[in-house]
mmCIF file of C-alpha atoms in Angstrom:
data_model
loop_
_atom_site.group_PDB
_atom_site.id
_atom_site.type_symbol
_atom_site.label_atom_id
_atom_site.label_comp_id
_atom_site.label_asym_id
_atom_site.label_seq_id
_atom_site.Cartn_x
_atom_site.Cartn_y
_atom_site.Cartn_z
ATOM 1 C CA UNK A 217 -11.803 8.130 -15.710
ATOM 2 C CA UNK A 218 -8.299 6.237 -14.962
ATOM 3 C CA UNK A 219 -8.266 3.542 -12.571
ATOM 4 C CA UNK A 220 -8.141 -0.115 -11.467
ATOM 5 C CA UNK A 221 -10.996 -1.949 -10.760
ATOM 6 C CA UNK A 222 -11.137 -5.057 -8.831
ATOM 7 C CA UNK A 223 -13.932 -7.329 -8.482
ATOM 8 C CA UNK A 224 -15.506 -9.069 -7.240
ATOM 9 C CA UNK A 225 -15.921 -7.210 -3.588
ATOM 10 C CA UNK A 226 -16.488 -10.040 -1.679
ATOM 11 C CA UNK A 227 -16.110 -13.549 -2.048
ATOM 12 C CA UNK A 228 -16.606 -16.521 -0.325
ATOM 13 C CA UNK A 229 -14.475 -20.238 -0.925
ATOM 14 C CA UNK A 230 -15.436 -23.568 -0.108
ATOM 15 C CA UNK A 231 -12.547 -25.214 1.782
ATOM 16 C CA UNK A 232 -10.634 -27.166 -1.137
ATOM 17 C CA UNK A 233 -11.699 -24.435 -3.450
ATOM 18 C CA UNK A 234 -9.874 -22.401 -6.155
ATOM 19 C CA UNK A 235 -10.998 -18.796 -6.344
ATOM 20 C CA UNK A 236 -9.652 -16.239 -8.955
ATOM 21 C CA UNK A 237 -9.771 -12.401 -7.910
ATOM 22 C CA UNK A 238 -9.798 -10.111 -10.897
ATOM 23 C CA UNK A 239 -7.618 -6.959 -10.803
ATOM 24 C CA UNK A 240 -7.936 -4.234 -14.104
ATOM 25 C CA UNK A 241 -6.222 -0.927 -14.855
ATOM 26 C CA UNK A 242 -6.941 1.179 -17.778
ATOM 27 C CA UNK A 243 -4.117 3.925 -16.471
ATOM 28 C CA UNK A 244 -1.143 2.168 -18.684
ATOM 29 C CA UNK A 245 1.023 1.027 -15.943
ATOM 30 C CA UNK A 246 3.418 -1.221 -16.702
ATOM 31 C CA UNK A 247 3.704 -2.340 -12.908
ATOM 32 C CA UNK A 248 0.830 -4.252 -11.229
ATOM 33 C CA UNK A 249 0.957 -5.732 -7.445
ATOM 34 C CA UNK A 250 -1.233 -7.772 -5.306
ATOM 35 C CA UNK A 251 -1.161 -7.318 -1.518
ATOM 36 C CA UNK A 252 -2.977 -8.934 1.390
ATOM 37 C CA UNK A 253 -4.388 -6.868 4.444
ATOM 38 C CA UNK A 254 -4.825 -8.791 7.562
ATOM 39 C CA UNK A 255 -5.192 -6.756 10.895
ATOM 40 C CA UNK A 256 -2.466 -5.399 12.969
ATOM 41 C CA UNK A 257 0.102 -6.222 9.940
ATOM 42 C CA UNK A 258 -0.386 -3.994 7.375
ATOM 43 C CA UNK A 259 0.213 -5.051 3.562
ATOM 44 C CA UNK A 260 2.324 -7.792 2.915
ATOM 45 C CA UNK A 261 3.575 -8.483 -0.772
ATOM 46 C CA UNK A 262 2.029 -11.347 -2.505
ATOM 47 C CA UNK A 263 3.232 -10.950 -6.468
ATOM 48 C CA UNK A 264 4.075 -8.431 -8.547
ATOM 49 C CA UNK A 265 4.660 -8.259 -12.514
ATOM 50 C CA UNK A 266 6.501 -5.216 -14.111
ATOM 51 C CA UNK A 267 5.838 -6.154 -17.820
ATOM 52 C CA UNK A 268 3.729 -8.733 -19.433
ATOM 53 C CA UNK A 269 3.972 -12.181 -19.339
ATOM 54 C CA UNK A 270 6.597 -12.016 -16.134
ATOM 55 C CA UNK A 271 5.801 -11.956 -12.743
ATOM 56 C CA UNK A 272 7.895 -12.077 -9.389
ATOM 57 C CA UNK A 273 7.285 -13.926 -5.861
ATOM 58 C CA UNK A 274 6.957 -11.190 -3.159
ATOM 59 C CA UNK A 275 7.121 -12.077 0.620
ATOM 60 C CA UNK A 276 3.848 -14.443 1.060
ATOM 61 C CA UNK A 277 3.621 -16.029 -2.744
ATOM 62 C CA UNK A 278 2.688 -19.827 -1.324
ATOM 63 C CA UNK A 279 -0.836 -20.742 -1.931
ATOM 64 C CA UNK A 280 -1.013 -17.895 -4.685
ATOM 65 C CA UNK A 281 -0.846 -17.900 -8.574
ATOM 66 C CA UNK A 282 -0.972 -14.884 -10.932
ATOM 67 C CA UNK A 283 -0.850 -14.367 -14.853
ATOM 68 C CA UNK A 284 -0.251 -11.175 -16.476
ATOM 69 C CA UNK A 285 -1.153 -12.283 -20.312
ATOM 70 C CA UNK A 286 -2.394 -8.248 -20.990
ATOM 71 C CA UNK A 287 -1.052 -5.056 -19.466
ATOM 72 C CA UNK A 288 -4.482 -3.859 -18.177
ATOM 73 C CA UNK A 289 -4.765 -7.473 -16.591
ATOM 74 C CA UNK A 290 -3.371 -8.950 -13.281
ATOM 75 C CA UNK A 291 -5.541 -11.764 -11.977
ATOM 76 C CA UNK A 292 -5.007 -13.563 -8.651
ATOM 77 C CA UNK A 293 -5.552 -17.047 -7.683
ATOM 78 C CA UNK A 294 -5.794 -18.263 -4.235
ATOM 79 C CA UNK A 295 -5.649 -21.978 -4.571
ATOM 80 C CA UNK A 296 -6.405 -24.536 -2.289
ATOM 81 C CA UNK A 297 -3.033 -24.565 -0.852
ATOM 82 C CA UNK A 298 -3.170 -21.639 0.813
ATOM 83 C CA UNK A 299 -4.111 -22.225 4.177
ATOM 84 C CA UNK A 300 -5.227 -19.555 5.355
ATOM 85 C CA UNK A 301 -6.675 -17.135 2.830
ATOM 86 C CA UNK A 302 -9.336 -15.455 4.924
ATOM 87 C CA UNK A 303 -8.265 -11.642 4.178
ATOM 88 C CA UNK A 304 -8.690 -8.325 2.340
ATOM 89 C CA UNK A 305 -6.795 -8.397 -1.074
ATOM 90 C CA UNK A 306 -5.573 -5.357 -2.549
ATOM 91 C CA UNK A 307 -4.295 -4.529 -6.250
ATOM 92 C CA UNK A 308 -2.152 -2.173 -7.199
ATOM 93 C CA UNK A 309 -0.528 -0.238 -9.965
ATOM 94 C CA UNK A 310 2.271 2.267 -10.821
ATOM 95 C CA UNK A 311 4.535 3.370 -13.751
ATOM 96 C CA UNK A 312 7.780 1.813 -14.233
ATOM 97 C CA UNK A 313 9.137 4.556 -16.034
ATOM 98 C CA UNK A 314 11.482 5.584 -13.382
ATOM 99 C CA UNK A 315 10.470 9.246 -12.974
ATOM 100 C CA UNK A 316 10.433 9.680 -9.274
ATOM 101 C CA UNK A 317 7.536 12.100 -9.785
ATOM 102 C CA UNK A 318 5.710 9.615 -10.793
ATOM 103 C CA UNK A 319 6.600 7.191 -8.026
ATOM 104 C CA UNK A 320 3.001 6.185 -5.857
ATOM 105 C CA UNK A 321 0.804 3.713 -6.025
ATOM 106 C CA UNK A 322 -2.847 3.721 -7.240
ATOM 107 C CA UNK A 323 -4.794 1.188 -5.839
ATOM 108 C CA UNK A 324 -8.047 -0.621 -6.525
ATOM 109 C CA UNK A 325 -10.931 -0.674 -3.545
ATOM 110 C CA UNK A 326 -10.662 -4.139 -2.455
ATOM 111 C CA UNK A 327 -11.710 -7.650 -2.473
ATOM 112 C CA UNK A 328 -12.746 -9.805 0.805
ATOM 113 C CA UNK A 329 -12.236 -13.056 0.652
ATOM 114 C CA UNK A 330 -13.687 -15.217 3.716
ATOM 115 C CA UNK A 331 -13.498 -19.232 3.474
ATOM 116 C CA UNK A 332 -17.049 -20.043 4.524
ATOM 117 C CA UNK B 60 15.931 -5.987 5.534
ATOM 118 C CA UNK B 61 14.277 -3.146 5.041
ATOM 119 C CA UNK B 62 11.652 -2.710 7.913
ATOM 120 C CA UNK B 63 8.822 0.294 9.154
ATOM 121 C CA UNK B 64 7.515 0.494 11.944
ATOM 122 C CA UNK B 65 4.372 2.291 13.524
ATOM 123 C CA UNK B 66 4.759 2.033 17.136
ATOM 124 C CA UNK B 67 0.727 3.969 17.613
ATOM 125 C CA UNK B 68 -1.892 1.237 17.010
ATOM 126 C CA UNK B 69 -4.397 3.540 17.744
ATOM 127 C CA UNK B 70 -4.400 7.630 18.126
ATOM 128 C CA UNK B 71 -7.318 10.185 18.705
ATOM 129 C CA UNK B 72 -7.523 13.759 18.491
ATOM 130 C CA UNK B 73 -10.338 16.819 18.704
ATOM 131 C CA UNK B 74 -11.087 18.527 15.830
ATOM 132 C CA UNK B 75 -9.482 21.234 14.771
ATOM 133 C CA UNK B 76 -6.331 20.046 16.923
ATOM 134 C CA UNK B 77 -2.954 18.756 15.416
ATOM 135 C CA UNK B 78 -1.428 15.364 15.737
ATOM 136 C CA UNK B 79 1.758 13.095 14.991
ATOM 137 C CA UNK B 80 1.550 9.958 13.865
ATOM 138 C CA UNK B 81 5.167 7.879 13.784
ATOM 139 C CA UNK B 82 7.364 5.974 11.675
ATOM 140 C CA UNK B 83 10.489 4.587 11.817
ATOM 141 C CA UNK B 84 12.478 2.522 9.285
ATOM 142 C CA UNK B 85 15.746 0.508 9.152
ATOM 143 C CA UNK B 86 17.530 0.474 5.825
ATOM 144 C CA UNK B 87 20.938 0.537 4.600
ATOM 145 C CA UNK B 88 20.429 1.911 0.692
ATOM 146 C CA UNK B 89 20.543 5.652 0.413
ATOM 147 C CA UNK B 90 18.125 6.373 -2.152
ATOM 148 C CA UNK B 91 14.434 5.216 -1.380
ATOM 149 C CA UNK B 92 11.574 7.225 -1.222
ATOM 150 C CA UNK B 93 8.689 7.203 1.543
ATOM 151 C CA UNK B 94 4.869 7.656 1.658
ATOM 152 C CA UNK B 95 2.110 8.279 4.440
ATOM 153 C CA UNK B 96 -1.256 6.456 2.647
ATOM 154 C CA UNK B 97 -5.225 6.706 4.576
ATOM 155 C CA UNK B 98 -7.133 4.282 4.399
ATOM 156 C CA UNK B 99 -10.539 5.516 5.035
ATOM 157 C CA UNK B 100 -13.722 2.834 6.364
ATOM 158 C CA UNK B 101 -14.144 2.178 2.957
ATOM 159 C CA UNK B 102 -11.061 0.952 2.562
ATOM 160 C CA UNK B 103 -9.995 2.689 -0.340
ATOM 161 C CA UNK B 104 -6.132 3.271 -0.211
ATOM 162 C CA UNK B 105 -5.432 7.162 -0.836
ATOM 163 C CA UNK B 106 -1.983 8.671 -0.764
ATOM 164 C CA UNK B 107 -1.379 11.204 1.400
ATOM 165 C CA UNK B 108 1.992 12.569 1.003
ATOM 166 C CA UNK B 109 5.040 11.338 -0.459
ATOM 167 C CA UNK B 110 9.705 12.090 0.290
ATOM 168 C CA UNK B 111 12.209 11.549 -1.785
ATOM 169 C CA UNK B 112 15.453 10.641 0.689
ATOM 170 C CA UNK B 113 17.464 12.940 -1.531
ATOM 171 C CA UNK B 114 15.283 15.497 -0.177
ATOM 172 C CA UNK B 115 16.009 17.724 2.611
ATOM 173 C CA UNK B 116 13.113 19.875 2.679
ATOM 174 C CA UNK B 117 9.936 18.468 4.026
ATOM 175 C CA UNK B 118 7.030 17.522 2.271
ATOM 176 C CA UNK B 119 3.647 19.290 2.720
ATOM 177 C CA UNK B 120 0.473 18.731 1.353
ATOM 178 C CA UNK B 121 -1.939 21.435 2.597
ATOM 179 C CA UNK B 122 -3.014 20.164 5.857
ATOM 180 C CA UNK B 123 -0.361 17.428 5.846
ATOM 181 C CA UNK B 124 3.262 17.673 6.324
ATOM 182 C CA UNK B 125 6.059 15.645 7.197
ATOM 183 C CA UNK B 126 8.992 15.736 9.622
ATOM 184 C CA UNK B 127 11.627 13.713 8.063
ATOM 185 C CA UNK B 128 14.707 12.745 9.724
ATOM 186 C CA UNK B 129 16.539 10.802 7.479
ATOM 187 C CA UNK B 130 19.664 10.091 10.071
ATOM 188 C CA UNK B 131 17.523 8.944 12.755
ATOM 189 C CA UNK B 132 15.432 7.027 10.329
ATOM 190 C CA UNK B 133 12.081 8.902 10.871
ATOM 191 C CA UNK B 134 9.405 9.725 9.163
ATOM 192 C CA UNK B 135 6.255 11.217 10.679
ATOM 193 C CA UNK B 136 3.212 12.876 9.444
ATOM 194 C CA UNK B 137 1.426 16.017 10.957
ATOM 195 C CA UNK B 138 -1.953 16.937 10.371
ATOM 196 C CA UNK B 139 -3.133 20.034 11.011
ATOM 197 C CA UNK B 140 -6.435 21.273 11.826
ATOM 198 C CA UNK B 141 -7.808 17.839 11.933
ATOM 199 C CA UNK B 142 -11.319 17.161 10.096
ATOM 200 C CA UNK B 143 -13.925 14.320 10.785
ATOM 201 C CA UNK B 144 -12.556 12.860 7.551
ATOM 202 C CA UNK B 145 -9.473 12.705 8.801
ATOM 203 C CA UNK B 146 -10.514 9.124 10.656
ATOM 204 C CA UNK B 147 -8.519 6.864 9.037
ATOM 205 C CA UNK B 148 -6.135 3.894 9.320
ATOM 206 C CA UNK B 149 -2.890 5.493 8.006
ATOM 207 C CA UNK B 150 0.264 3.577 6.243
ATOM 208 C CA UNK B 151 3.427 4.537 6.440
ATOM 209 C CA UNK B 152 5.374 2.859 3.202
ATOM 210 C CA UNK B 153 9.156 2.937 2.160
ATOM 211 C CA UNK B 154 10.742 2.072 -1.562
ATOM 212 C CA UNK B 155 13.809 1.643 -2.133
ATOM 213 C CA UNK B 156 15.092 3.404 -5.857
ATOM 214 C CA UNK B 157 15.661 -0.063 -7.034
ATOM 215 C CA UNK B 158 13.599 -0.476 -10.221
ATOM 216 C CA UNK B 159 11.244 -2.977 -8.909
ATOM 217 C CA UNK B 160 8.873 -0.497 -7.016
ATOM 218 C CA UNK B 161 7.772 -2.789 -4.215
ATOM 219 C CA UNK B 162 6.683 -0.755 -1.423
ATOM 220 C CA UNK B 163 7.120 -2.163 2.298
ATOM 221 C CA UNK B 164 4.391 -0.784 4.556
ATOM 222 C CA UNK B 165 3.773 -0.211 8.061
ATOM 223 C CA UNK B 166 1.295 -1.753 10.169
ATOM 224 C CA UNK B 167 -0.674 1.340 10.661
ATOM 225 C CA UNK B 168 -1.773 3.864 13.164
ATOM 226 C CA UNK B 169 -5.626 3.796 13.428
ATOM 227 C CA UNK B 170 -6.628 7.866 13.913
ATOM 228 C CA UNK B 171 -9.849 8.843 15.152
ATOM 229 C CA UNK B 172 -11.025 12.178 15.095
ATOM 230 C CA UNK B 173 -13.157 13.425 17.545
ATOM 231 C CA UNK B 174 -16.526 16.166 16.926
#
């Protein structure tokens, strides 16, 4: 079956730590998105990429790195600079293709991140 | 900006009843396109119902339906009959027709349905 699968489901950082979350779709999107999920404010935009090898800042990008080398692939690094990074961490895909039927996200289940 | 807002942290409602939840936007583009997503205790993101702005006839989805009030900038979502599964956090989300397909989401209106 289609979907995106993120992994791992939780994870715990060291303060001063890197940590990469892995995000893949097999549904050939071209779009791919990362959001964060703290409580009481929703999903705020952290990067998005629309075709390989190019990504875009969305609203909360410090502290974050992406790459998007393969279209199935959209991994997210939370890097020691982010100073808070204690959240849940959703991916995300859709088509690009501009049919408005077609417009919705699907989404992967998750990953937890807590700095221990 | 574009903004949404849910002004219900936190609704409950029997069984078998009905309820609203709210959302309001603030935008200035006219084409854009809205979505009510649950987001069930396991935290897997599920989408509910979705409007096209163009649109003037409402959205349903069996149970769920939508008022949509596109000069007053609303957008809620009615659920009849309401099931235990119902229990949800629910997202309201607005995209504008741009190309980029970023969605900008509410912060959510926690239902709990009641046996």
């Amino acid at each position: 079956d289609g979907g995106i699968t993120q992994s791992p489901k939780y994870l715990f950082r060291k303060e001063g730590q890197n940590v990469t979350l892995s995000c893949e779709q097999n549904l050939n999107h071209d779009a791919m998105y990362w959001y964060r999920q703290d409580p009481g404010q929703g999903l705020r935009l952290i990067y998005y990429s629309q075709i390989v090898n190019d990504f875009q800042k969305g609203d909360i990008a410090e502290g974050y790195s992406v790459s998007r080398e393969k279209k199935e692939s959209f991994p997210l690094t939370v890097t020691s600079a982010q100073k808070n990074p204690t959240a849940f961490y959703l991916c995300a895909s859709s088509t690009s293709l501009g049919r408005s039927s077609d417009y919705g996200y699907t989404f992967g289940s998750g990953t937890r991140l807590t700095v221990v | 900006a574009q903004t949404v807002t849910q002004s219900q942290p936190e609704m409950s409602v029997q069984e078998a009843e009905t309820v609203t939840l709210s959302c309001t936007y603030d935008t200035s583009e006219n084409n854009y396109y809205l979505f009510w997503y649950k987001q069930p205790p396991s935290r897997q993101m599920i989408l509910v119902i979705r409007q096209e702005a163009y649109k003037q006839q409402n959205a349903t989805e069996n149970r769920f339906s939508v008022n949509f009030q596109k000069a007053a900038k609303s957008f809620s979502l009615k659920i009849s009959d309401s099931q235990l599964g119902d229990t949800a956090m629910y997202f309201c989300a607005f995209m504008i027709d741009s190309g980029t397909y970023k969605y900008i989401f509410g912060t959510g209106t926690r239902l709990k349905v009641l046996a």
